[in-house]
mmCIF file of C-alpha atoms and ligand atoms in Angstrom:
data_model
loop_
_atom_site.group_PDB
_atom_site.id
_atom_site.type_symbol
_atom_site.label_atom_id
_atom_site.label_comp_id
_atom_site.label_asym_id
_atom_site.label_seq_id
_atom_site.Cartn_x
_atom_site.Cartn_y
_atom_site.Cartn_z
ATOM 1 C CA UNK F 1494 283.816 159.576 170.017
ATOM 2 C CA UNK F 1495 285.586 162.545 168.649
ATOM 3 C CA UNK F 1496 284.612 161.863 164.817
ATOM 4 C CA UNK F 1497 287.028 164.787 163.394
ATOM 5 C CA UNK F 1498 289.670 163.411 165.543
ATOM 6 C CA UNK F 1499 289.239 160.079 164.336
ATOM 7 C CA UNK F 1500 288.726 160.592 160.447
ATOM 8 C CA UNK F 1501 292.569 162.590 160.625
ATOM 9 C CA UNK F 1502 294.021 160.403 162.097
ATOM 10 C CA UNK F 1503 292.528 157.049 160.751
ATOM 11 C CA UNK F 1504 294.028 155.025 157.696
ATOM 12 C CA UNK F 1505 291.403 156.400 154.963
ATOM 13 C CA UNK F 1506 291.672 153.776 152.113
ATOM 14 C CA UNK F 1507 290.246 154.149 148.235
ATOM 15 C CA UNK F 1508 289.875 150.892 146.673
ATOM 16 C CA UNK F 1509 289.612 152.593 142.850
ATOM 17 C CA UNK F 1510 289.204 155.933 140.978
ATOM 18 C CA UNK F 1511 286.976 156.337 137.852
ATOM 19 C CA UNK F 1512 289.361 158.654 135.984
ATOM 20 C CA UNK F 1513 290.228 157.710 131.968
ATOM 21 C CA UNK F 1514 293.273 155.859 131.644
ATOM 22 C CA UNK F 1515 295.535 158.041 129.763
ATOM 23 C CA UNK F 1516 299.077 158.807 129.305
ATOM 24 C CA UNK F 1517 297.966 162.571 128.740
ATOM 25 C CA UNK F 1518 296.288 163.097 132.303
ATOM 26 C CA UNK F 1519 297.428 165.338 134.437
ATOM 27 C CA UNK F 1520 298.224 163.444 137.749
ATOM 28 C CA UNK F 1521 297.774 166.714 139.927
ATOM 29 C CA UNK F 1522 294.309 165.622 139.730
ATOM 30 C CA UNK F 1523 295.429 163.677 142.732
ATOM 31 C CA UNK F 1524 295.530 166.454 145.179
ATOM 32 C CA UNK F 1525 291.909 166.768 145.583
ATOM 33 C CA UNK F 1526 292.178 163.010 147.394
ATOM 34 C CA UNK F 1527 294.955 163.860 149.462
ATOM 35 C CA UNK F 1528 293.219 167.659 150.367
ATOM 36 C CA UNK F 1529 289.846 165.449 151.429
ATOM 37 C CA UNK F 1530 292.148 163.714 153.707
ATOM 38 C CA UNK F 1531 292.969 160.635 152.198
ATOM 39 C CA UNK F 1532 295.641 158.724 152.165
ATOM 40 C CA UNK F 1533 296.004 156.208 149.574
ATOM 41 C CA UNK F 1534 294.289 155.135 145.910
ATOM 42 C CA UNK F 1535 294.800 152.561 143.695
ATOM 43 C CA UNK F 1536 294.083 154.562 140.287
ATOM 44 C CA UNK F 1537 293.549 152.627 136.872
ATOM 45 C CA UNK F 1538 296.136 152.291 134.361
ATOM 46 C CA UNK F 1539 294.334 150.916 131.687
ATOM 47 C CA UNK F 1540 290.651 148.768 131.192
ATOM 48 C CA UNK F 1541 289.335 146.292 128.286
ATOM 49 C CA UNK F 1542 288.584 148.806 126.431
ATOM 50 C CA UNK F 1543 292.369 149.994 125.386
ATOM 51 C CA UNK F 1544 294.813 147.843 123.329
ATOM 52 C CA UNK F 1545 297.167 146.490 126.080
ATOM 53 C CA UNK F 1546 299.640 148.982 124.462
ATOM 54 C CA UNK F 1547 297.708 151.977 125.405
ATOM 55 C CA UNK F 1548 297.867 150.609 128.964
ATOM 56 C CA UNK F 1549 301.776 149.946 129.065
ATOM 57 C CA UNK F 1550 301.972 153.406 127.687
ATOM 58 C CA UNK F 1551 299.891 154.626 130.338
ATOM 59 C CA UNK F 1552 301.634 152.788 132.740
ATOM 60 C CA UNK F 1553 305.138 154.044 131.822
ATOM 61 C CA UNK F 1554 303.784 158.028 131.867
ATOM 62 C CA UNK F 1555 301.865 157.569 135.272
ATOM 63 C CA UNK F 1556 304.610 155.891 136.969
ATOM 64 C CA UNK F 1557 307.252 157.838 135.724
ATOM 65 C CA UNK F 1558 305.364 161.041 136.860
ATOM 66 C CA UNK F 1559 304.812 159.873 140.147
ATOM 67 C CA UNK F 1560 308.711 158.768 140.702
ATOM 68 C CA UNK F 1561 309.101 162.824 139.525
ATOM 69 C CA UNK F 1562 307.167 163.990 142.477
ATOM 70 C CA UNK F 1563 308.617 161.860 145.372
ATOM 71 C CA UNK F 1564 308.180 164.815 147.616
ATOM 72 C CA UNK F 1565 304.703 164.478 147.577
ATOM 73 C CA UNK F 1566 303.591 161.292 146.427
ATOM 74 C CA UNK F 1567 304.765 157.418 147.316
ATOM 75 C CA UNK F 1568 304.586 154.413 144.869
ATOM 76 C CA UNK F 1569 303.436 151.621 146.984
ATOM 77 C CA UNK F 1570 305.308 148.361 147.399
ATOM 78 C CA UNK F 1571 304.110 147.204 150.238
ATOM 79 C CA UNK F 1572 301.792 147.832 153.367
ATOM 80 C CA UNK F 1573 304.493 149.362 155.301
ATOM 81 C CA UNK F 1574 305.091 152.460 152.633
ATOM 82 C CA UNK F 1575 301.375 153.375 153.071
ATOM 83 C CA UNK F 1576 303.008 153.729 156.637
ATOM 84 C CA UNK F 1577 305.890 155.632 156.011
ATOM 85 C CA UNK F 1578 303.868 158.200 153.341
ATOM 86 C CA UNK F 1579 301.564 159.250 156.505
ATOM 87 C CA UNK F 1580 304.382 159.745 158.579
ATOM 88 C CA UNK F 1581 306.098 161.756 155.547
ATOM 89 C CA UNK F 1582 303.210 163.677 155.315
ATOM 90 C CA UNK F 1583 302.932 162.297 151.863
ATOM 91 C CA UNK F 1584 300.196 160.388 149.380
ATOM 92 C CA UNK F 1585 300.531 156.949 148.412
ATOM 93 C CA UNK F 1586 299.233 155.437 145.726
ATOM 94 C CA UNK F 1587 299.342 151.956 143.813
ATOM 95 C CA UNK F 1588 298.025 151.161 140.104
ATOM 96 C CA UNK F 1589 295.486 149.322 139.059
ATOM 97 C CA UNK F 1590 294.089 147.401 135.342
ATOM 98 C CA UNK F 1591 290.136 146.469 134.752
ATOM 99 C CA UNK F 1592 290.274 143.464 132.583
ATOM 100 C CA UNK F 1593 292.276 140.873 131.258
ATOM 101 C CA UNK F 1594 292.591 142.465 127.903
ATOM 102 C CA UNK F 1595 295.711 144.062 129.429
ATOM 103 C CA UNK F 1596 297.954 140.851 129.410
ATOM 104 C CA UNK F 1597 297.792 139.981 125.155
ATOM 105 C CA UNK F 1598 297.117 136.265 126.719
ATOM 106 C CA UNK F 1599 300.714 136.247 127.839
ATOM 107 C CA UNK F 1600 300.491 135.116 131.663
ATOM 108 C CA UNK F 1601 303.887 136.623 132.015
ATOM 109 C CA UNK F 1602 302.783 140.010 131.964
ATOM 110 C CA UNK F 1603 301.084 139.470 135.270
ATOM 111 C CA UNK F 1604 304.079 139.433 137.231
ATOM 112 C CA UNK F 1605 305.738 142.277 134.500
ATOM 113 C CA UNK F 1606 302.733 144.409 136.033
ATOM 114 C CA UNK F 1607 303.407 143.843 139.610
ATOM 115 C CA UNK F 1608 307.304 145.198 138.732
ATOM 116 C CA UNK F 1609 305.775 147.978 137.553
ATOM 117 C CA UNK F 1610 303.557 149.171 140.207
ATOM 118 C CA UNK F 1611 300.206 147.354 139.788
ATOM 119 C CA UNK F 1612 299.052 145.555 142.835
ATOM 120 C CA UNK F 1613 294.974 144.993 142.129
ATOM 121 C CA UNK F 1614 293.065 143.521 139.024
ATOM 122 C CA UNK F 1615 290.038 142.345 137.717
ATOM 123 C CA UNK F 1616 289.192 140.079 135.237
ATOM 124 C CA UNK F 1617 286.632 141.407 132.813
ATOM 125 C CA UNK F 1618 285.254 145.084 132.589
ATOM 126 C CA UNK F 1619 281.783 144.705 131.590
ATOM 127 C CA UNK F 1620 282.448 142.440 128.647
ATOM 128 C CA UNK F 1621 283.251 138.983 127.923
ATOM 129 C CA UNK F 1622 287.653 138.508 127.048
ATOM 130 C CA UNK F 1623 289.905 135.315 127.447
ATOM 131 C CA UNK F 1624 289.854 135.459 131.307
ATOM 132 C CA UNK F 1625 286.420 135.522 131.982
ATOM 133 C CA UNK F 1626 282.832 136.578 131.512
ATOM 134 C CA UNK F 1627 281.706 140.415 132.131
ATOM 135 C CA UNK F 1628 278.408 141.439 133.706
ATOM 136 C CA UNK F 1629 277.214 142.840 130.914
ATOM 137 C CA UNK F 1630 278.065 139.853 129.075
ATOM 138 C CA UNK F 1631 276.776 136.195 128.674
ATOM 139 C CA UNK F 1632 277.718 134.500 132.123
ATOM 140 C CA UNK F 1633 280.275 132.041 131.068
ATOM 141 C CA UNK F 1634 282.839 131.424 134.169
ATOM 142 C CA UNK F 1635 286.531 131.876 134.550
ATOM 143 C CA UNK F 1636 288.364 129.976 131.821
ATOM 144 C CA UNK F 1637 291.397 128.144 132.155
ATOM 145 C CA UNK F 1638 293.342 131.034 131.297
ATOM 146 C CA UNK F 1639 291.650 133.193 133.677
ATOM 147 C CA UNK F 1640 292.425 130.275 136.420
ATOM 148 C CA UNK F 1641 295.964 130.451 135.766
ATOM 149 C CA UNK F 1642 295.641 134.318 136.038
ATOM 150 C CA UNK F 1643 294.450 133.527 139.391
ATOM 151 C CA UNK F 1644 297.160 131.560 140.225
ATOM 152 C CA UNK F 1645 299.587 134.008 139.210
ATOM 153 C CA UNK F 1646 298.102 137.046 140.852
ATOM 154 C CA UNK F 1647 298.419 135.182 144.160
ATOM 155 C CA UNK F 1648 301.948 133.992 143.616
ATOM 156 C CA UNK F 1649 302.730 137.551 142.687
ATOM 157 C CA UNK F 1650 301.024 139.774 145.458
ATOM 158 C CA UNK F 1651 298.647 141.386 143.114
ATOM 159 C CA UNK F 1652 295.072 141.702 145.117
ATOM 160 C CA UNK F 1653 291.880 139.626 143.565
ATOM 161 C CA UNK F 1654 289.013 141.833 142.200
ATOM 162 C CA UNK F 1655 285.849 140.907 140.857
ATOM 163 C CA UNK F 1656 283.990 144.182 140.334
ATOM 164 C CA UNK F 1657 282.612 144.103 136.417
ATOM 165 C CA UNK F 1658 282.771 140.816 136.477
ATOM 166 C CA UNK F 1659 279.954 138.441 135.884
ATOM 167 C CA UNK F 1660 278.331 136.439 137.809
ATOM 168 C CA UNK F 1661 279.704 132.653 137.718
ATOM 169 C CA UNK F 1662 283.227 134.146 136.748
ATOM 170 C CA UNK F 1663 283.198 136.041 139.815
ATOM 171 C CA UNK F 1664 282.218 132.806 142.172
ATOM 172 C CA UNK F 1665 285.255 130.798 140.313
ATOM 173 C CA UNK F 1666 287.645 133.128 140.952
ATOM 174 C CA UNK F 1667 286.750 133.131 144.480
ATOM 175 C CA UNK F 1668 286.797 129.592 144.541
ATOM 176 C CA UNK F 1669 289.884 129.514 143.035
ATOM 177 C CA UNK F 1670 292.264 132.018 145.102
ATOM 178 C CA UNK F 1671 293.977 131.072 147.934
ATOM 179 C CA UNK F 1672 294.300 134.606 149.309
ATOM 180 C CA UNK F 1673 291.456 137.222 149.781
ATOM 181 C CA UNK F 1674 289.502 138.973 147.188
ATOM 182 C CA UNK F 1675 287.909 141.805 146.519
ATOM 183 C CA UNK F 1676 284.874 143.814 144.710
ATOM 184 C CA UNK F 1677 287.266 147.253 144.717
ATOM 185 C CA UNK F 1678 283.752 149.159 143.482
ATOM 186 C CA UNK F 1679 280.652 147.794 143.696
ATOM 187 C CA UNK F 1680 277.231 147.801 144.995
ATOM 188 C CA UNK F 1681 274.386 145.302 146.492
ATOM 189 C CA UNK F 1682 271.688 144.464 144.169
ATOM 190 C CA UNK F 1683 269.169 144.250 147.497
ATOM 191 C CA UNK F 1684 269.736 147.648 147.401
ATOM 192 C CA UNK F 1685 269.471 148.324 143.620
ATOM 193 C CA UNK F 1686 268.949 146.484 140.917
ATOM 194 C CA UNK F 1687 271.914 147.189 137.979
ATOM 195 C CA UNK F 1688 273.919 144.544 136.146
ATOM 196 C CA UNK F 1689 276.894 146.156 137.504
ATOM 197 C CA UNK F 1690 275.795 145.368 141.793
ATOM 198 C CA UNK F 1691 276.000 142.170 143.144
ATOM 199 C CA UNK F 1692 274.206 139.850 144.827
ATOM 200 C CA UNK F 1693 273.947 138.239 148.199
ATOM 201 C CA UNK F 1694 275.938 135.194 146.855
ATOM 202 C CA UNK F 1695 278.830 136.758 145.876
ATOM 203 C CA UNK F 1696 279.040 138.933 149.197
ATOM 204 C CA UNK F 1697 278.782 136.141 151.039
ATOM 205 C CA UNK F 1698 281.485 134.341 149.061
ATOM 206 C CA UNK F 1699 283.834 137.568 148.975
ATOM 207 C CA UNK F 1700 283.616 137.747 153.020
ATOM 208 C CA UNK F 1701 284.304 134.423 153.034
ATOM 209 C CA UNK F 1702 287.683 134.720 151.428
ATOM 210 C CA UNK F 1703 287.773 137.587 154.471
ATOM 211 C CA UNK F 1704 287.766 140.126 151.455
ATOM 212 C CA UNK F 1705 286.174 143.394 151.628
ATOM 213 C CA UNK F 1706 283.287 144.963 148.931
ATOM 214 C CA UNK F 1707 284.380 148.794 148.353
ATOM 215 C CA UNK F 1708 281.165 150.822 148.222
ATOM 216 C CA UNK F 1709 280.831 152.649 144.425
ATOM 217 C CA UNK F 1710 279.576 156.497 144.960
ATOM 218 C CA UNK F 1711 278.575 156.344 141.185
ATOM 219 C CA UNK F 1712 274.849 157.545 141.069
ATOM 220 C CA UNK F 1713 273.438 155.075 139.178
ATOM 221 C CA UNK F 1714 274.879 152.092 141.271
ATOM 222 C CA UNK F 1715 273.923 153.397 144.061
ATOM 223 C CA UNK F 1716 270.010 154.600 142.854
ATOM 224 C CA UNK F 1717 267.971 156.475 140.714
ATOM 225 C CA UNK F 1718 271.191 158.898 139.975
ATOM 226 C CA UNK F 1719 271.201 159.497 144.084
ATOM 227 C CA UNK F 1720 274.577 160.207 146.020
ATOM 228 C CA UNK F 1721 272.400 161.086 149.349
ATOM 229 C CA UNK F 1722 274.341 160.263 152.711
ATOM 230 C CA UNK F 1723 271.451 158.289 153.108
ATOM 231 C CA UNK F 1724 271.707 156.171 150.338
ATOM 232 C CA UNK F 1725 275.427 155.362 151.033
ATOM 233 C CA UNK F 1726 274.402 154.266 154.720
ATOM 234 C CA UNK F 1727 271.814 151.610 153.452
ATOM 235 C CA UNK F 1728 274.295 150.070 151.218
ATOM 236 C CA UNK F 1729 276.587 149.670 153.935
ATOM 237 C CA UNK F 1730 274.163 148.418 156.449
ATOM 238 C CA UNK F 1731 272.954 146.311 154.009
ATOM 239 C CA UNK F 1732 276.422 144.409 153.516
ATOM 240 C CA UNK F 1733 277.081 145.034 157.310
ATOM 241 C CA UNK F 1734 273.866 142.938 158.079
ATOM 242 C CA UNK F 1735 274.170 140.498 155.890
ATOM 243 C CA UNK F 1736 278.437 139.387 156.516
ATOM 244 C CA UNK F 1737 279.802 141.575 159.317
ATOM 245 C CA UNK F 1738 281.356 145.287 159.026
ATOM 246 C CA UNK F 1739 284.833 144.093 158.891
ATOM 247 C CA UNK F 1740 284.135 143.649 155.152
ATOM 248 C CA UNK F 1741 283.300 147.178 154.032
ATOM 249 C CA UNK F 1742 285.409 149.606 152.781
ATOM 250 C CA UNK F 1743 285.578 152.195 149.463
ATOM 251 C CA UNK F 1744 286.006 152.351 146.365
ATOM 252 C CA UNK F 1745 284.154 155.582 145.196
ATOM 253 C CA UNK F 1746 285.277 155.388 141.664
ATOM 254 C CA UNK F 1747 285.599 158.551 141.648
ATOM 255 C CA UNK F 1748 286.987 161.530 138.897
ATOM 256 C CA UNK F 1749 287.753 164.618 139.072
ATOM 257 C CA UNK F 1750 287.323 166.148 135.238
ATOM 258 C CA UNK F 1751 290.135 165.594 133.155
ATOM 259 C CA UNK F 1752 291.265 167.408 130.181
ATOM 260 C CA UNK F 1753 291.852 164.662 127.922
ATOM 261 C CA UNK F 1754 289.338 164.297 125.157
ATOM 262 C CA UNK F 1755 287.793 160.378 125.550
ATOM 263 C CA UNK F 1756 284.782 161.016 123.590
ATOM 264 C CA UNK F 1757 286.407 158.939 120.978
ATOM 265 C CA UNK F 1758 287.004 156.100 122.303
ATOM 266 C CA UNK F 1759 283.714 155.795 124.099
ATOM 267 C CA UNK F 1760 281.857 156.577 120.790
ATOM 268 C CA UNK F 1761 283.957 154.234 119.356
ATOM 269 C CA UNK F 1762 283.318 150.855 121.486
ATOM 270 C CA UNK F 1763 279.413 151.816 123.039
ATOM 271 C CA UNK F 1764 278.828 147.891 123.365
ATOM 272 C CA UNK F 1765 280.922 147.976 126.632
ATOM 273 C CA UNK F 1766 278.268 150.417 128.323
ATOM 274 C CA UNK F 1767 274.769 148.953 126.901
ATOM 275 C CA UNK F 1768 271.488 150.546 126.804
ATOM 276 C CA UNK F 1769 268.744 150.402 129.435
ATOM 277 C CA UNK F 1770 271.828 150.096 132.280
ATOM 278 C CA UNK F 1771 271.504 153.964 133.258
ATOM 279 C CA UNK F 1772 274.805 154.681 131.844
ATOM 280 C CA UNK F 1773 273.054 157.870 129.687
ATOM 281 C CA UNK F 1774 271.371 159.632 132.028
ATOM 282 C CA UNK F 1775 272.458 163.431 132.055
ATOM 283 C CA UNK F 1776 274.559 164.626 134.526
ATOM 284 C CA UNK F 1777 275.685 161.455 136.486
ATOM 285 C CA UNK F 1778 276.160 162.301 139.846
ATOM 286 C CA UNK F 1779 279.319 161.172 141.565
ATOM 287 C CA UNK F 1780 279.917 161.000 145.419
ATOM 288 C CA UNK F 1781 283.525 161.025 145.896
ATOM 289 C CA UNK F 1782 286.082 161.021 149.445
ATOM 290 C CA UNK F 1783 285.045 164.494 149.847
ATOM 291 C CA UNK F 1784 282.357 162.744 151.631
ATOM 292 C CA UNK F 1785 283.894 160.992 153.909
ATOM 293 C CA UNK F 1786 283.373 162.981 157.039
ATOM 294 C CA UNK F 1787 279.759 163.070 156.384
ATOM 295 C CA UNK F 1788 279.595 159.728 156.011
ATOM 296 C CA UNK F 1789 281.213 158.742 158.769
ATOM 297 C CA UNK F 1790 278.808 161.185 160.846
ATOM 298 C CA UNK F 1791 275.647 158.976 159.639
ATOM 299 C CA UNK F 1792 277.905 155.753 160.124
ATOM 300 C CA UNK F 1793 278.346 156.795 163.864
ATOM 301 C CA UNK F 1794 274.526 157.598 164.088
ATOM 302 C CA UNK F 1795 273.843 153.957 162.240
ATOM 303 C CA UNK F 1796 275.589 152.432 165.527
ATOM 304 C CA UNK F 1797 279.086 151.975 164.513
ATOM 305 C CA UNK F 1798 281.242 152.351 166.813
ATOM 306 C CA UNK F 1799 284.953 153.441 166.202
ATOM 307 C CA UNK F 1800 286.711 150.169 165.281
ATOM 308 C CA UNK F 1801 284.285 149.354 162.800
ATOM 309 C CA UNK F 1802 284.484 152.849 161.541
ATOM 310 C CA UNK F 1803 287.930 152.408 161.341
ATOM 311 C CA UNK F 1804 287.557 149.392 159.239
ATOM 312 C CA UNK F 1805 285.424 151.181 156.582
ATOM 313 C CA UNK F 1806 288.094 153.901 156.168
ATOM 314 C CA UNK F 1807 290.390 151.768 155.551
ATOM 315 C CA UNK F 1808 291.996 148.959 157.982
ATOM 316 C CA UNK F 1809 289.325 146.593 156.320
ATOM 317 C CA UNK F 1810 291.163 146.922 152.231
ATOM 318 C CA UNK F 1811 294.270 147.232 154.214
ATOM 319 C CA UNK F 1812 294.024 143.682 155.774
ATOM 320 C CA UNK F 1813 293.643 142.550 152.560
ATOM 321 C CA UNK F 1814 296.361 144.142 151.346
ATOM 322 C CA UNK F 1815 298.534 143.238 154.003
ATOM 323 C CA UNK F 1816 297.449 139.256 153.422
ATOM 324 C CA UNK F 1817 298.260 139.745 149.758
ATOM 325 C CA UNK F 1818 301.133 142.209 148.888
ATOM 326 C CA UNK F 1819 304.007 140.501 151.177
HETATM 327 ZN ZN1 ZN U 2032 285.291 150.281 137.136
#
């Protein structure tokens, strides 16, 4: 198996980025996915911790900038324009909001959202909020808003994601969709222990919705602040083992630094990142799609072979996608 042959011309697939929602980022930032060979991201619009009008604001500027630069970018639809950007030569890229916070308990804004570009959400980042519980949160379930959220994602086309979500909340929601769901960026807890991983449970449930668990190349999810090749490869064997590999993908929740100033903000709201979670250690590292080819090196020398491969880079989230979005 030709491995450099394979990663250009395979779908590669990133469930989620990590950079600050903000109308003042500069969206070149996105060139560093497409120049590691990448081919399409779902970036954040907005999370629990921003008034919902900092997210519509945020929404507007993002979308509006990518519309600008139609000769290099796409603003997915559907499956098929993922298609037509590779062909084009071009990136493609959809939007995506962590937390419920984002809809002002209006269910209507679910479907405003999708007409605007978002196509995957999740219910609570970190913290409890109408929808649901967060896993940094007391575990309290999905409420009945957050089932009619449900209800409305899958009417919609907007995928199901449960990453930052608690525990129970994240097992209702599953219950509840009829399509499949996600965890866009996180870990397994057999692997390492933090609040924000998950359990056996919940990737059995998630695979069982024939969803797919993107693999978080945040330091601290993944270990003791450790981004090694290594480390990466027992999280996916780990999940691989335990439900099959045709429910792995990424989700590296990754940033590239940004020159907006969001020390504010985080000062401002520290309860959503608690102590004793890891979340101040110096210098988090952060393993990004740069790392792709490397990875897929050690994934070949785990035993996969090239469908499987495949699947990781992307035909895994885009099954998903294709199940959800039409
Ligand atoms: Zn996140």
């Amino acid at each position: 198996m030709d491995l450099q042959q394979l990663y250009r011309d395979a779908l590669v697939w990133d469930a989620h980025a990590g950079v600050f929602p903000n109308p003042g980022v500069d969206l070149n930032l996105l060139d560093e996915w497409s120049a590691s060979g990448a081919n399409y991201l779902s970036i954040n619009v907005g999370f629990d911790v921003m008034d919902w009008q900092e997210t519509l604001a945020t929404l507007a500027a993002y979308r509006h900038w990518v519309l600008q630069n139609g000769d290099r970018f796409v603003l997915v639809d559907g499956t098929d324009d993922i298609e037509r950007a590779r062909v084009e030569g071009k990136f493609a890229l959809a939007f995506d909001i962590e937390g419920m916070n984002a809809l002002n308990d209006d269910i209507n804004m679910v479907s405003l959202y999708h007409g605007l570009g978002v196509r995957q959400m999740l219910f609570a980042y970190n913290l409890n909020n109408s929808a649901g519980g967060g896993c940094h949160d007391a575990d309290t379930g999905l409420t009945e808003f957050g089932h009619a959220v449900v209800s409305e994602m899958n009417r919609v086309g907007i995928i199901v994601d449960c990453s930052h979500a608690a525990y129970t909340t994240t097992m209702d929601i599953m219950q509840a969709s009829t399509k499949p769901v996600v965890f866009s960026h996180s870990n397994p807890s057999a692997i390492w222990q933090h609040q924000r991983n998950i359990g056996d449970d919940q990737i059995r449930a998630c695979a069982k919705t024939g969803g797919v668990i993107g693999l978080n190349g945040m330091g601290i999810f993944l270990g003791d602040n450790d981004i090694a090749i290594d480390t990466m490869l027992r999280h996916v064997r780990y999940i691989a083992d335990l439900v099959g590999a045709e429910h792995i993908g990424f989700g590296f929740d990754y940033s590239p630094d940004i020159d907006v100033d969001i020390g504010v903000i985080l000062r401002s709201r520290p309860d959503y990142w608690p102590a004793g979670q890891q979340y101040d250690t110096r210098g988090i590292k952060h393993a990004g799609p740069q790392l792709l080819p490397a990875l897929i090196d050690g994934l070949a020398d785990c035993g996969f072979d090239e469908s499987a491969i495949r699947g990781f880079l992307g035909e895994n989230f885009r099954r998903v996608a294709a199940a959800t979005w039409q």
